[in-house]
């Protein structure tokens, strides 16, 4: 932020209309309105881990803040896998962005940014809500003095044919809803009198592609569901008929974890007799009812979840191709150690969509995104007071993952452990990290409900597959 000093900009049009307006309104209201227009406009794209933390920590008196995001809530992603089988309910891990914006006097616009015009200080937005005729959302401009890009990323399909059409992703709460519905659908389908043995085997085969934390945690949750609620509620399905296969393209799952811990995860899955881990397997294509591996092996499935790597949002691809924004590996905007986008003056990027030139190994995690959101808010707060802060440094606090059967992995620089104690630590840490008090009540309530009454298998919407 060095070199850029910001004060309140003058507002001549506001002064010109002041006298006329004052005759119609109370003086206090006029001054309040003028004050609002005189503050510099900060536009924040996205309300994920990075953007939400930024607006939470930003001093509300210094800027006129507009949050633009097609998703009107913050999503606590570390617990998303738990919602796919109903261990936790969807709304328990969501926080409406308006609770934060209204508290601080910020503005929220339910739209997607489709272009940035830095020279004229405007972004082009498209409403996230279609009009009553069902047409696409209308487009409009939003002006800015400072633009904070925290749009995250998309799952990467690596161009594998059939992924978009046939597989499920696990990125947003809508994805988790579809997966949950599909799991229940295949169980109900498997109970149809007309189903052959071969068909039953296919339906009850759950395939997960990608052995990173998301794929592994989903496998753990699904294994728990099959072992407990499925056995209880679908008694007349043949015992041990449901299987989960986790495919990983390299030689080990959870590659970023300590070697002993990733081996512990594999042993835990072996012990479950439900989850089978297959490493060094590359998926060549995905059809409606089968996946094909490199080498030609065909594997029938009832549900396929794709969770491998990250790819760029359409906005970032557009900025790279049409405006020459520099991207790291074609996925993330290159930023300096104050999170300024390379070669741009008033554009910042953080979270999954940003790659720091001086620290290229910062992982695309909630932890890093949140630290960057906190840093940038401190930087903006300091700027408003005319001071600088030190460059961003990532502080690695470690990683955790749940692998099913009350076993978690806890991998921090100080302590590495796996098992029940790690599971308690995993639950406690995430409980304290849940943003709102409402969710801090709701999640333990869901856990207790699941323990006492089991998971809900009600089917009330249709999944993508049906
Ligand atoms: C299932 C799952 C589990 C995970 N578990 C963990 C974990 O345990 N620990 C961990 O550290 N990390 C975890 N992660 C990773 C973590 O969630 C991400 O690193 C984090 O969400 C990145 O935050 P972000 O703010 O950059 O992006 P996101 O959280 O993805 O937010 C992006 C925001 O930008 C909005 N947006 C998108 N396009 C536009 C546009 N064109 N204009 C305006 N807004 C836009 C979106 O609607 C959204 O609000 C997990 C991820 C998943 C999917």
Short mmCIF file of C-alpha atoms and ligand atoms in Angstrom, two decimals:
data_model
loop_
_atom_site.label_atom_id
_atom_site.label_comp_id
_atom_site.label_asym_id
_atom_site.label_seq_id
_atom_site.Cartn_x
_atom_site.Cartn_y
_atom_site.Cartn_z
CA UNK A 1 0.00 0.00 0.00
CA UNK A 2 3.08 2.17 0.11
CA UNK A 3 2.91 5.17 -2.15
CA UNK A 4 -0.88 5.29 -2.24
CA UNK A 5 -2.48 7.62 0.22
CA UNK A 6 -6.18 7.96 0.46
CA UNK A 7 -8.24 10.70 1.92
CA UNK A 8 -11.89 11.53 1.40
CA UNK A 9 -12.54 12.63 -2.15
CA UNK A 10 -14.28 15.95 -2.78
CA UNK A 11 -17.84 15.75 -3.94
CA UNK A 12 -18.79 18.85 -5.97
CA UNK A 13 -22.15 17.61 -7.28
CA UNK A 14 -23.21 16.83 -3.73
CA UNK A 15 -22.31 20.36 -2.62
CA UNK A 16 -24.16 21.90 -5.56
CA UNK A 17 -27.43 20.25 -4.68
CA UNK A 18 -26.93 20.73 -0.95
CA UNK A 19 -29.05 23.88 -0.49
CA UNK A 20 -31.98 22.66 -2.57
CA UNK A 21 -32.00 19.32 -0.86
CA UNK A 22 -31.72 20.82 2.61
CA UNK A 23 -34.97 22.66 2.07
CA UNK A 24 -36.70 19.31 1.57
CA UNK A 25 -34.87 17.18 4.12
CA UNK A 26 -33.54 17.63 7.64
CA UNK A 27 -29.95 18.91 7.83
CA UNK A 28 -28.75 15.75 9.57
CA UNK A 29 -30.08 13.52 6.79
CA UNK A 30 -28.43 15.66 4.10
CA UNK A 31 -25.08 15.60 5.87
CA UNK A 32 -25.34 11.86 6.41
CA UNK A 33 -26.01 11.33 2.73
CA UNK A 34 -23.15 13.61 1.70
CA UNK A 35 -20.81 11.91 4.10
CA UNK A 36 -21.72 8.58 2.57
CA UNK A 37 -20.96 9.75 -0.96
CA UNK A 38 -17.67 11.35 0.10
CA UNK A 39 -16.18 8.12 1.40
CA UNK A 40 -14.11 6.10 -1.02
CA UNK A 41 -15.95 3.16 -2.55
CA UNK A 42 -14.56 -0.29 -1.91
CA UNK A 43 -16.18 -3.02 -3.98
CA UNK A 44 -15.67 -6.58 -2.75
CA UNK A 45 -16.30 -9.47 -5.15
CA UNK A 46 -17.37 -12.60 -3.29
CA UNK A 47 -18.29 -13.46 0.28
CA UNK A 48 -16.30 -16.63 0.86
CA UNK A 49 -13.53 -17.14 3.40
CA UNK A 50 -11.45 -14.25 2.06
CA UNK A 51 -14.13 -11.67 1.23
CA UNK A 52 -16.27 -12.34 4.31
CA UNK A 53 -13.31 -12.00 6.65
CA UNK A 54 -12.29 -8.79 4.87
CA UNK A 55 -15.67 -7.13 5.40
CA UNK A 56 -15.86 -8.39 8.99
CA UNK A 57 -12.56 -6.74 9.88
CA UNK A 58 -12.89 -3.59 7.78
CA UNK A 59 -13.48 -0.44 9.80
CA UNK A 60 -17.02 0.62 8.93
CA UNK A 61 -16.41 4.36 9.25
CA UNK A 62 -13.76 4.76 6.58
CA UNK A 63 -15.24 3.37 3.40
CA UNK A 64 -18.44 3.04 1.44
CA UNK A 65 -18.47 -0.73 0.92
CA UNK A 66 -20.34 -2.73 -1.72
CA UNK A 67 -20.25 -6.52 -1.62
CA UNK A 68 -21.10 -8.11 -4.97
CA UNK A 69 -21.63 -11.86 -4.93
CA UNK A 70 -23.95 -14.30 -6.73
CA UNK A 71 -24.03 -16.33 -3.51
CA UNK A 72 -25.74 -14.40 -0.72
CA UNK A 73 -24.16 -16.34 2.14
CA UNK A 74 -20.88 -17.38 3.65
CA UNK A 75 -20.36 -21.15 3.58
CA UNK A 76 -18.34 -22.97 6.24
CA UNK A 77 -16.75 -25.42 3.77
CA UNK A 78 -14.88 -27.68 6.26
CA UNK A 79 -18.26 -29.10 7.32
CA UNK A 80 -19.78 -29.34 3.85
CA UNK A 81 -19.00 -33.06 3.52
CA UNK A 82 -20.99 -33.70 6.73
CA UNK A 83 -24.11 -32.21 5.12
CA UNK A 84 -24.03 -34.60 2.13
CA UNK A 85 -25.28 -37.45 4.32
CA UNK A 86 -27.21 -35.37 6.86
CA UNK A 87 -24.82 -35.51 9.82
CA UNK A 88 -25.26 -31.72 9.85
CA UNK A 89 -28.07 -29.74 8.21
CA UNK A 90 -27.29 -27.34 5.37
CA UNK A 91 -28.41 -24.13 7.03
CA UNK A 92 -26.28 -24.84 10.09
CA UNK A 93 -23.11 -23.98 8.16
CA UNK A 94 -24.41 -20.93 6.29
CA UNK A 95 -24.35 -17.32 7.31
CA UNK A 96 -26.32 -14.73 5.30
CA UNK A 97 -23.97 -12.00 4.10
CA UNK A 98 -26.64 -9.45 4.97
CA UNK A 99 -26.22 -10.10 8.70
CA UNK A 100 -22.75 -8.62 8.36
CA UNK A 101 -23.41 -5.91 5.75
CA UNK A 102 -26.49 -4.54 7.50
CA UNK A 103 -24.69 -4.49 10.86
CA UNK A 104 -21.91 -2.38 9.40
CA UNK A 105 -23.91 -0.18 7.04
CA UNK A 106 -22.35 -1.83 3.96
CA UNK A 107 -24.29 -2.62 0.79
CA UNK A 108 -24.87 -6.04 -0.73
CA UNK A 109 -25.73 -6.75 -4.38
CA UNK A 110 -26.79 -10.26 -5.36
CA UNK A 111 -24.93 -10.30 -8.67
CA UNK A 112 -21.92 -11.67 -10.46
CA UNK A 113 -19.11 -9.46 -11.76
CA UNK A 114 -18.53 -10.18 -15.46
CA UNK A 115 -15.95 -7.52 -16.33
CA UNK A 116 -13.64 -4.95 -14.78
CA UNK A 117 -12.86 -1.56 -16.32
CA UNK A 118 -10.03 -0.26 -14.22
CA UNK A 119 -9.56 2.96 -16.23
CA UNK A 120 -13.09 4.20 -15.66
CA UNK A 121 -13.25 2.62 -12.18
CA UNK A 122 -16.31 0.47 -12.86
CA UNK A 123 -17.23 -3.17 -12.82
CA UNK A 124 -19.90 -4.73 -15.01
CA UNK A 125 -22.32 -6.93 -13.08
CA UNK A 126 -25.08 -9.34 -13.96
CA UNK A 127 -27.94 -9.88 -11.54
CA UNK A 128 -27.87 -13.37 -10.04
CA UNK A 129 -31.65 -13.51 -10.18
CA UNK A 130 -33.50 -13.95 -13.45
CA UNK A 131 -36.44 -11.62 -14.16
CA UNK A 132 -40.04 -12.84 -14.02
CA UNK A 133 -39.92 -13.84 -17.70
CA UNK A 134 -37.12 -16.24 -16.79
CA UNK A 135 -34.57 -14.25 -18.81
CA UNK A 136 -30.98 -13.98 -17.63
CA UNK A 137 -30.24 -11.38 -14.96
CA UNK A 138 -29.96 -7.74 -16.09
CA UNK A 139 -26.56 -6.09 -16.41
CA UNK A 140 -25.44 -2.86 -14.70
CA UNK A 141 -22.30 -1.01 -13.59
CA UNK A 142 -20.95 -0.46 -10.09
CA UNK A 143 -18.25 2.21 -9.59
CA UNK A 144 -15.24 1.66 -7.35
CA UNK A 145 -12.12 3.35 -6.06
CA UNK A 146 -10.70 0.07 -4.76
CA UNK A 147 -11.66 -3.36 -5.98
CA UNK A 148 -11.12 -6.50 -3.90
CA UNK A 149 -11.36 -9.69 -5.96
CA UNK A 150 -12.10 -12.73 -3.81
CA UNK A 151 -14.12 -14.87 -6.20
CA UNK A 152 -12.56 -18.23 -5.27
CA UNK A 153 -12.24 -20.93 -7.88
CA UNK A 154 -14.14 -23.73 -9.59
CA UNK A 155 -13.51 -27.48 -9.47
CA UNK A 156 -11.07 -28.51 -12.19
CA UNK A 157 -12.30 -31.19 -14.58
CA UNK A 158 -8.94 -31.31 -16.44
CA UNK A 159 -10.99 -31.63 -19.61
CA UNK A 160 -11.97 -35.22 -18.80
CA UNK A 161 -14.99 -36.03 -21.01
CA UNK A 162 -18.30 -36.49 -19.22
CA UNK A 163 -17.36 -34.94 -15.87
CA UNK A 164 -19.55 -31.84 -16.22
CA UNK A 165 -22.52 -33.88 -17.46
CA UNK A 166 -22.39 -36.94 -15.23
CA UNK A 167 -20.41 -36.29 -12.06
CA UNK A 168 -21.36 -34.32 -8.97
CA UNK A 169 -19.07 -31.65 -7.51
CA UNK A 170 -18.72 -30.78 -3.85
CA UNK A 171 -18.09 -27.05 -3.72
CA UNK A 172 -21.29 -25.24 -2.79
CA UNK A 173 -24.20 -26.09 -0.53
CA UNK A 174 -26.35 -26.71 -3.63
CA UNK A 175 -23.87 -29.43 -4.65
CA UNK A 176 -24.15 -31.08 -1.24
CA UNK A 177 -27.96 -31.01 -1.52
CA UNK A 178 -27.82 -32.75 -4.90
CA UNK A 179 -25.42 -35.40 -3.61
CA UNK A 180 -27.61 -36.09 -0.59
CA UNK A 181 -30.67 -36.48 -2.78
CA UNK A 182 -28.82 -38.76 -5.18
CA UNK A 183 -27.58 -41.01 -2.37
CA UNK A 184 -31.14 -41.48 -1.15
CA UNK A 185 -32.42 -41.94 -4.71
CA UNK A 186 -29.99 -44.77 -5.46
CA UNK A 187 -30.90 -46.51 -2.21
CA UNK A 188 -34.60 -46.25 -3.07
CA UNK A 189 -33.93 -47.38 -6.64
CA UNK A 190 -31.96 -50.35 -5.36
CA UNK A 191 -35.07 -51.46 -3.45
CA UNK A 192 -37.26 -51.62 -6.58
CA UNK A 193 -38.56 -55.15 -7.25
CA UNK A 194 -37.46 -54.93 -10.90
CA UNK A 195 -33.78 -54.34 -10.09
CA UNK A 196 -31.39 -57.11 -11.16
CA UNK A 197 -28.39 -58.18 -9.07
CA UNK A 198 -26.03 -56.51 -11.51
CA UNK A 199 -28.04 -53.28 -11.43
CA UNK A 200 -28.13 -53.36 -7.63
CA UNK A 201 -24.36 -53.68 -7.50
CA UNK A 202 -23.95 -50.71 -9.83
CA UNK A 203 -26.41 -48.50 -7.96
CA UNK A 204 -24.74 -49.13 -4.62
CA UNK A 205 -21.28 -48.38 -5.90
CA UNK A 206 -20.27 -44.85 -4.92
CA UNK A 207 -17.26 -43.50 -6.78
CA UNK A 208 -15.13 -40.56 -5.61
CA UNK A 209 -12.46 -39.17 -7.91
CA UNK A 210 -9.75 -37.26 -6.05
CA UNK A 211 -7.93 -38.25 -2.88
CA UNK A 212 -7.46 -34.76 -1.45
CA UNK A 213 -9.11 -33.65 1.82
CA UNK A 214 -12.54 -33.06 0.22
CA UNK A 215 -12.72 -36.51 -1.43
CA UNK A 216 -11.38 -38.24 1.68
CA UNK A 217 -13.78 -36.50 4.07
CA UNK A 218 -16.72 -37.28 1.82
CA UNK A 219 -15.63 -40.95 1.72
CA UNK A 220 -15.45 -40.94 5.54
CA UNK A 221 -18.92 -39.42 5.95
CA UNK A 222 -20.46 -41.72 3.34
CA UNK A 223 -18.85 -44.76 4.99
CA UNK A 224 -20.40 -43.72 8.33
CA UNK A 225 -23.81 -43.33 6.74
CA UNK A 226 -23.63 -46.75 5.04
CA UNK A 227 -22.42 -48.46 8.22
CA UNK A 228 -25.13 -46.97 10.44
CA UNK A 229 -28.28 -45.46 8.92
CA UNK A 230 -28.31 -47.34 5.64
CA UNK A 231 -27.99 -50.71 7.42
CA UNK A 232 -30.78 -49.68 9.80
CA UNK A 233 -33.24 -48.13 7.35
CA UNK A 234 -32.65 -50.28 4.26
CA UNK A 235 -32.55 -53.63 6.07
CA UNK A 236 -33.64 -55.68 3.09
CA UNK A 237 -30.68 -54.59 0.97
CA UNK A 238 -28.07 -57.37 0.97
CA UNK A 239 -25.51 -56.84 3.74
CA UNK A 240 -22.25 -55.26 2.61
CA UNK A 241 -23.78 -54.49 -0.78
CA UNK A 242 -22.80 -50.79 -0.71
CA UNK A 243 -19.22 -49.90 -1.59
CA UNK A 244 -17.25 -46.69 -1.94
CA UNK A 245 -14.19 -46.47 -4.19
CA UNK A 246 -11.82 -43.54 -3.86
CA UNK A 247 -9.63 -43.02 -6.94
CA UNK A 248 -6.40 -41.08 -6.75
CA UNK A 249 -4.18 -40.36 -9.75
CA UNK A 250 -0.89 -40.37 -7.78
CA UNK A 251 0.54 -42.96 -5.39
CA UNK A 252 -1.00 -41.64 -2.16
CA UNK A 253 -4.07 -39.88 -0.84
CA UNK A 254 -3.87 -36.73 1.31
CA UNK A 255 -0.50 -35.92 -0.23
CA UNK A 256 -0.15 -32.67 1.75
CA UNK A 257 -0.47 -34.50 5.10
CA UNK A 258 2.32 -36.16 7.05
CA UNK A 259 3.11 -39.58 5.49
CA UNK A 260 2.12 -41.53 8.63
CA UNK A 261 -1.20 -39.75 8.80
CA UNK A 262 -2.07 -40.37 5.17
CA UNK A 263 -1.20 -44.06 5.70
CA UNK A 264 -3.43 -44.07 8.77
CA UNK A 265 -6.29 -42.81 6.58
CA UNK A 266 -5.80 -45.74 4.19
CA UNK A 267 -5.74 -48.23 7.08
CA UNK A 268 -8.90 -46.71 8.54
CA UNK A 269 -10.68 -47.14 5.20
CA UNK A 270 -9.46 -50.76 4.94
CA UNK A 271 -10.81 -51.41 8.42
CA UNK A 272 -14.22 -50.05 7.45
CA UNK A 273 -14.64 -52.73 4.71
CA UNK A 274 -16.68 -50.11 2.89
CA UNK A 275 -14.17 -47.67 1.39
CA UNK A 276 -11.64 -49.00 -1.08
CA UNK A 277 -8.70 -46.72 -1.98
CA UNK A 278 -7.23 -47.11 -5.46
CA UNK A 279 -4.10 -45.09 -6.16
CA UNK A 280 -2.28 -44.51 -9.47
CA UNK A 281 -5.59 -44.60 -11.32
CA UNK A 282 -6.39 -42.00 -13.93
CA UNK A 283 -9.95 -41.51 -15.03
CA UNK A 284 -10.23 -41.21 -18.78
CA UNK A 285 -13.95 -40.55 -19.14
CA UNK A 286 -17.21 -40.61 -17.23
CA UNK A 287 -20.41 -41.92 -18.78
CA UNK A 288 -23.87 -41.90 -17.26
CA UNK A 289 -23.44 -45.22 -15.48
CA UNK A 290 -19.73 -46.05 -15.64
CA UNK A 291 -16.29 -44.52 -15.44
CA UNK A 292 -13.44 -45.65 -17.67
CA UNK A 293 -9.88 -45.71 -16.37
CA UNK A 294 -6.75 -45.22 -18.41
CA UNK A 295 -6.01 -48.72 -19.68
CA UNK A 296 -9.65 -49.43 -20.45
CA UNK A 297 -11.06 -50.76 -17.16
CA UNK A 298 -14.75 -49.89 -16.88
CA UNK A 299 -16.33 -49.35 -13.48
CA UNK A 300 -20.12 -49.08 -13.08
CA UNK A 301 -21.41 -46.63 -10.48
CA UNK A 302 -24.61 -45.23 -8.97
CA UNK A 303 -23.08 -41.92 -7.88
CA UNK A 304 -19.83 -40.29 -8.95
CA UNK A 305 -18.36 -37.30 -7.09
CA UNK A 306 -15.52 -35.39 -8.72
CA UNK A 307 -13.15 -33.53 -6.43
CA UNK A 308 -9.79 -32.91 -8.07
CA UNK A 309 -7.97 -29.60 -7.97
CA UNK A 310 -9.02 -26.06 -8.71
CA UNK A 311 -9.72 -24.18 -11.93
CA UNK A 312 -10.38 -20.50 -12.73
CA UNK A 313 -13.73 -18.74 -12.53
CA UNK A 314 -15.03 -17.44 -15.91
CA UNK A 315 -14.29 -13.85 -14.73
CA UNK A 316 -10.61 -14.65 -14.26
CA UNK A 317 -10.36 -16.40 -17.60
CA UNK A 318 -11.95 -13.34 -19.19
CA UNK A 319 -9.51 -10.98 -17.45
CA UNK A 320 -6.56 -13.04 -18.60
CA UNK A 321 -7.69 -13.42 -22.20
CA UNK A 322 -9.21 -9.99 -22.84
CA UNK A 323 -7.26 -7.72 -20.54
CA UNK A 324 -3.91 -9.42 -20.13
CA UNK A 325 -4.12 -9.95 -16.38
CA UNK A 326 -1.21 -12.17 -15.32
CA UNK A 327 -2.26 -15.56 -13.99
CA UNK A 328 -0.32 -18.28 -12.20
CA UNK A 329 -0.89 -21.69 -13.87
CA UNK A 330 -3.85 -20.18 -15.69
CA UNK A 331 -5.90 -20.32 -12.48
CA UNK A 332 -5.00 -17.58 -10.01
CA UNK A 333 -4.28 -13.84 -10.33
CA UNK A 334 -0.67 -12.99 -9.56
CA UNK A 335 -0.40 -10.60 -6.59
CA UNK A 336 2.43 -8.94 -4.67
CA UNK A 337 2.94 -9.33 -0.93
CA UNK A 338 0.37 -6.59 -0.23
CA UNK A 339 -2.18 -8.53 -2.32
CA UNK A 340 -2.16 -5.96 -5.14
CA UNK A 341 -2.83 -7.53 -8.51
CA UNK A 342 0.33 -7.39 -10.60
CA UNK A 343 0.40 -4.39 -12.92
CA UNK A 344 -2.89 -2.91 -11.59
CA UNK A 345 -3.25 0.08 -9.32
CA UNK A 346 -6.42 -0.30 -7.31
CA UNK A 347 -7.23 -3.96 -7.75
CA UNK A 348 -6.47 -6.50 -5.02
CA UNK A 349 -6.94 -10.27 -5.06
CA UNK A 350 -6.98 -12.80 -2.24
CA UNK A 351 -8.02 -16.31 -1.34
CA UNK A 352 -8.21 -19.18 -3.81
CA UNK A 353 -8.18 -16.85 -6.82
CA UNK A 354 -4.84 -15.23 -5.92
CA UNK A 355 -1.25 -16.50 -6.10
CA UNK A 356 1.44 -14.57 -4.33
CA UNK A 357 4.57 -14.15 -6.41
CA UNK A 358 6.88 -14.09 -3.38
CA UNK A 359 5.19 -17.04 -1.58
CA UNK A 360 3.98 -19.38 -4.35
CA UNK A 361 3.42 -22.31 -1.98
CA UNK A 362 0.54 -20.80 -0.04
CA UNK A 363 -2.20 -23.46 -0.32
CA UNK A 364 -5.70 -22.78 -1.62
CA UNK A 365 -7.33 -23.25 1.77
CA UNK A 366 -9.83 -21.51 4.00
CA UNK A 367 -7.02 -20.87 6.45
CA UNK A 368 -4.94 -18.93 3.91
CA UNK A 369 -7.98 -17.11 2.49
CA UNK A 370 -9.06 -15.99 5.94
CA UNK A 371 -5.58 -14.79 6.89
CA UNK A 372 -5.43 -12.77 3.68
CA UNK A 373 -8.87 -11.26 4.30
CA UNK A 374 -7.75 -10.23 7.77
CA UNK A 375 -4.50 -8.80 6.42
CA UNK A 376 -6.15 -6.74 3.68
CA UNK A 377 -8.72 -5.29 6.09
CA UNK A 378 -5.87 -4.25 8.42
CA UNK A 379 -4.12 -2.72 5.43
CA UNK A 380 -7.21 -0.72 4.39
CA UNK A 381 -7.81 0.38 7.98
CA UNK A 382 -4.18 1.50 8.23
CA UNK A 383 -4.39 3.31 4.87
CA UNK A 384 -7.37 5.31 6.05
CA UNK A 385 -5.27 6.46 8.99
CA UNK A 386 -2.35 7.27 6.67
CA UNK A 387 -0.04 4.44 7.74
CA UNK A 388 1.44 1.27 6.23
CA UNK A 389 1.58 -2.30 7.48
CA UNK A 390 4.15 -5.04 6.94
CA UNK A 391 3.78 -7.39 3.94
CA UNK A 392 1.58 -10.49 4.25
CA UNK A 393 3.17 -13.64 5.66
CA UNK A 394 1.26 -16.92 5.69
CA UNK A 395 1.17 -18.59 9.09
CA UNK A 396 0.70 -22.34 8.62
CA UNK A 397 -1.46 -23.55 11.51
CA UNK A 398 -1.74 -27.10 10.16
CA UNK A 399 -4.48 -29.26 8.67
CA UNK A 400 -7.21 -31.61 9.81
CA UNK A 401 -9.38 -34.19 8.10
CA UNK A 402 -12.12 -36.61 9.14
CA UNK A 403 -11.81 -40.14 7.73
CA UNK A 404 -14.89 -41.79 9.25
CA UNK A 405 -15.49 -44.09 12.25
CA UNK A 406 -14.74 -41.30 14.75
CA UNK A 407 -11.18 -41.03 13.44
CA UNK A 408 -9.64 -37.72 12.42
CA UNK A 409 -6.17 -36.68 11.37
CA UNK A 410 -4.59 -33.73 13.13
CA UNK A 411 -1.46 -32.42 11.42
CA UNK A 412 0.05 -29.26 12.90
CA UNK A 413 3.68 -28.12 13.00
CA UNK A 414 3.72 -28.89 16.77
CA UNK A 415 1.56 -32.01 17.00
CA UNK A 416 0.56 -34.88 14.74
CA UNK A 417 -2.07 -37.37 15.81
CA UNK A 418 -4.84 -39.59 14.50
CA UNK A 419 -7.80 -41.31 16.13
CA UNK A 420 -10.54 -40.48 18.58
CA UNK A 421 -8.62 -37.72 20.39
CA UNK A 422 -7.89 -36.10 17.06
CA UNK A 423 -11.59 -36.44 16.23
CA UNK A 424 -12.51 -34.52 19.41
CA UNK A 425 -9.91 -31.89 18.53
CA UNK A 426 -11.27 -31.71 14.95
CA UNK A 427 -14.82 -31.13 16.15
CA UNK A 428 -13.77 -28.65 18.85
CA UNK A 429 -11.60 -26.57 16.53
CA UNK A 430 -14.26 -26.31 13.84
CA UNK A 431 -16.93 -25.53 16.39
CA UNK A 432 -14.94 -22.57 17.64
CA UNK A 433 -14.26 -21.45 14.07
CA UNK A 434 -17.94 -21.43 13.08
CA UNK A 435 -18.67 -17.74 12.65
CA UNK A 436 -22.07 -17.00 14.15
CA UNK A 437 -23.46 -17.85 17.57
CA UNK A 438 -26.54 -19.28 15.84
CA UNK A 439 -24.39 -21.86 14.01
CA UNK A 440 -22.41 -22.59 17.17
CA UNK A 441 -25.72 -23.69 18.71
CA UNK A 442 -27.04 -25.36 15.61
CA UNK A 443 -24.11 -27.66 14.76
CA UNK A 444 -23.83 -29.42 18.18
CA UNK A 445 -27.62 -29.73 18.09
CA UNK A 446 -27.37 -31.49 14.68
CA UNK A 447 -24.60 -33.78 15.95
CA UNK A 448 -26.72 -34.76 18.96
CA UNK A 449 -29.81 -35.29 16.80
CA UNK A 450 -27.84 -37.57 14.45
CA UNK A 451 -26.41 -39.54 17.36
CA UNK A 452 -29.83 -40.06 18.96
CA UNK A 453 -32.15 -40.42 15.97
CA UNK A 454 -29.93 -41.10 12.96
CA UNK A 455 -29.71 -39.20 9.68
CA UNK A 456 -32.78 -38.09 7.78
CA UNK A 457 -33.35 -39.91 4.45
CA UNK A 458 -36.37 -37.90 3.30
CA UNK A 459 -36.53 -37.42 -0.46
CA UNK A 460 -38.27 -34.18 -1.41
CA UNK A 461 -36.39 -32.81 -4.45
CA UNK A 462 -34.83 -34.45 -7.46
CA UNK A 463 -31.09 -34.62 -8.03
CA UNK A 464 -29.28 -33.75 -11.27
CA UNK A 465 -29.12 -37.42 -12.27
CA UNK A 466 -32.86 -37.96 -12.17
C1 LIG B 1 -15.88 -29.42 0.63
C2 LIG B 1 -14.73 -28.52 0.96
C3 LIG B 1 -14.08 -28.67 2.17
C4 LIG B 1 -13.01 -27.84 2.50
N1 LIG B 1 -12.39 -28.00 3.70
C5 LIG B 1 -11.40 -27.17 4.05
C6 LIG B 1 -10.78 -27.30 5.33
O1 LIG B 1 -11.14 -28.17 6.12
N2 LIG B 1 -9.79 -26.43 5.65
C7 LIG B 1 -9.38 -25.45 4.78
O2 LIG B 1 -8.49 -24.67 5.13
N3 LIG B 1 -9.94 -25.32 3.56
C8 LIG B 1 -10.93 -26.14 3.17
N4 LIG B 1 -11.51 -26.02 1.94
C9 LIG B 1 -11.01 -25.01 1.00
C10 LIG B 1 -11.66 -23.66 1.28
O3 LIG B 1 -13.05 -23.77 1.35
C11 LIG B 1 -11.29 -22.67 0.20
O4 LIG B 1 -9.90 -22.56 0.14
C12 LIG B 1 -11.92 -21.32 0.52
O5 LIG B 1 -13.32 -21.41 0.37
C13 LIG B 1 -11.38 -20.21 -0.36
O6 LIG B 1 -12.00 -19.02 0.02
P1 LIG B 1 -12.28 -17.87 -1.04
O7 LIG B 1 -12.89 -16.74 -0.29
O8 LIG B 1 -11.06 -17.60 -1.83
O9 LIG B 1 -13.33 -18.48 -2.08
P2 LIG B 1 -14.79 -19.05 -1.81
O10 LIG B 1 -14.97 -19.42 -0.40
O11 LIG B 1 -15.00 -20.09 -2.85
O12 LIG B 1 -15.75 -17.82 -2.12
C14 LIG B 1 -15.86 -17.26 -3.40
C15 LIG B 1 -16.97 -16.23 -3.41
O13 LIG B 1 -16.93 -15.51 -4.64
C16 LIG B 1 -18.23 -15.48 -5.21
N5 LIG B 1 -18.07 -15.31 -6.67
C17 LIG B 1 -17.78 -16.23 -7.60
N6 LIG B 1 -17.72 -15.67 -8.82
C18 LIG B 1 -17.98 -14.35 -8.65
C19 LIG B 1 -18.06 -13.23 -9.53
N7 LIG B 1 -17.85 -13.36 -10.84
N8 LIG B 1 -18.38 -12.03 -9.01
C20 LIG B 1 -18.59 -11.88 -7.67
N9 LIG B 1 -18.51 -12.90 -6.79
C21 LIG B 1 -18.20 -14.11 -7.28
C22 LIG B 1 -18.84 -16.80 -4.76
O14 LIG B 1 -20.24 -16.77 -4.89
C23 LIG B 1 -18.37 -16.83 -3.32
O15 LIG B 1 -19.17 -16.01 -2.52
C24 LIG B 1 -12.58 -26.84 1.58
C25 LIG B 1 -13.24 -26.69 0.36
C26 LIG B 1 -14.31 -27.51 0.06
C27 LIG B 1 -15.02 -27.33 -1.26
#
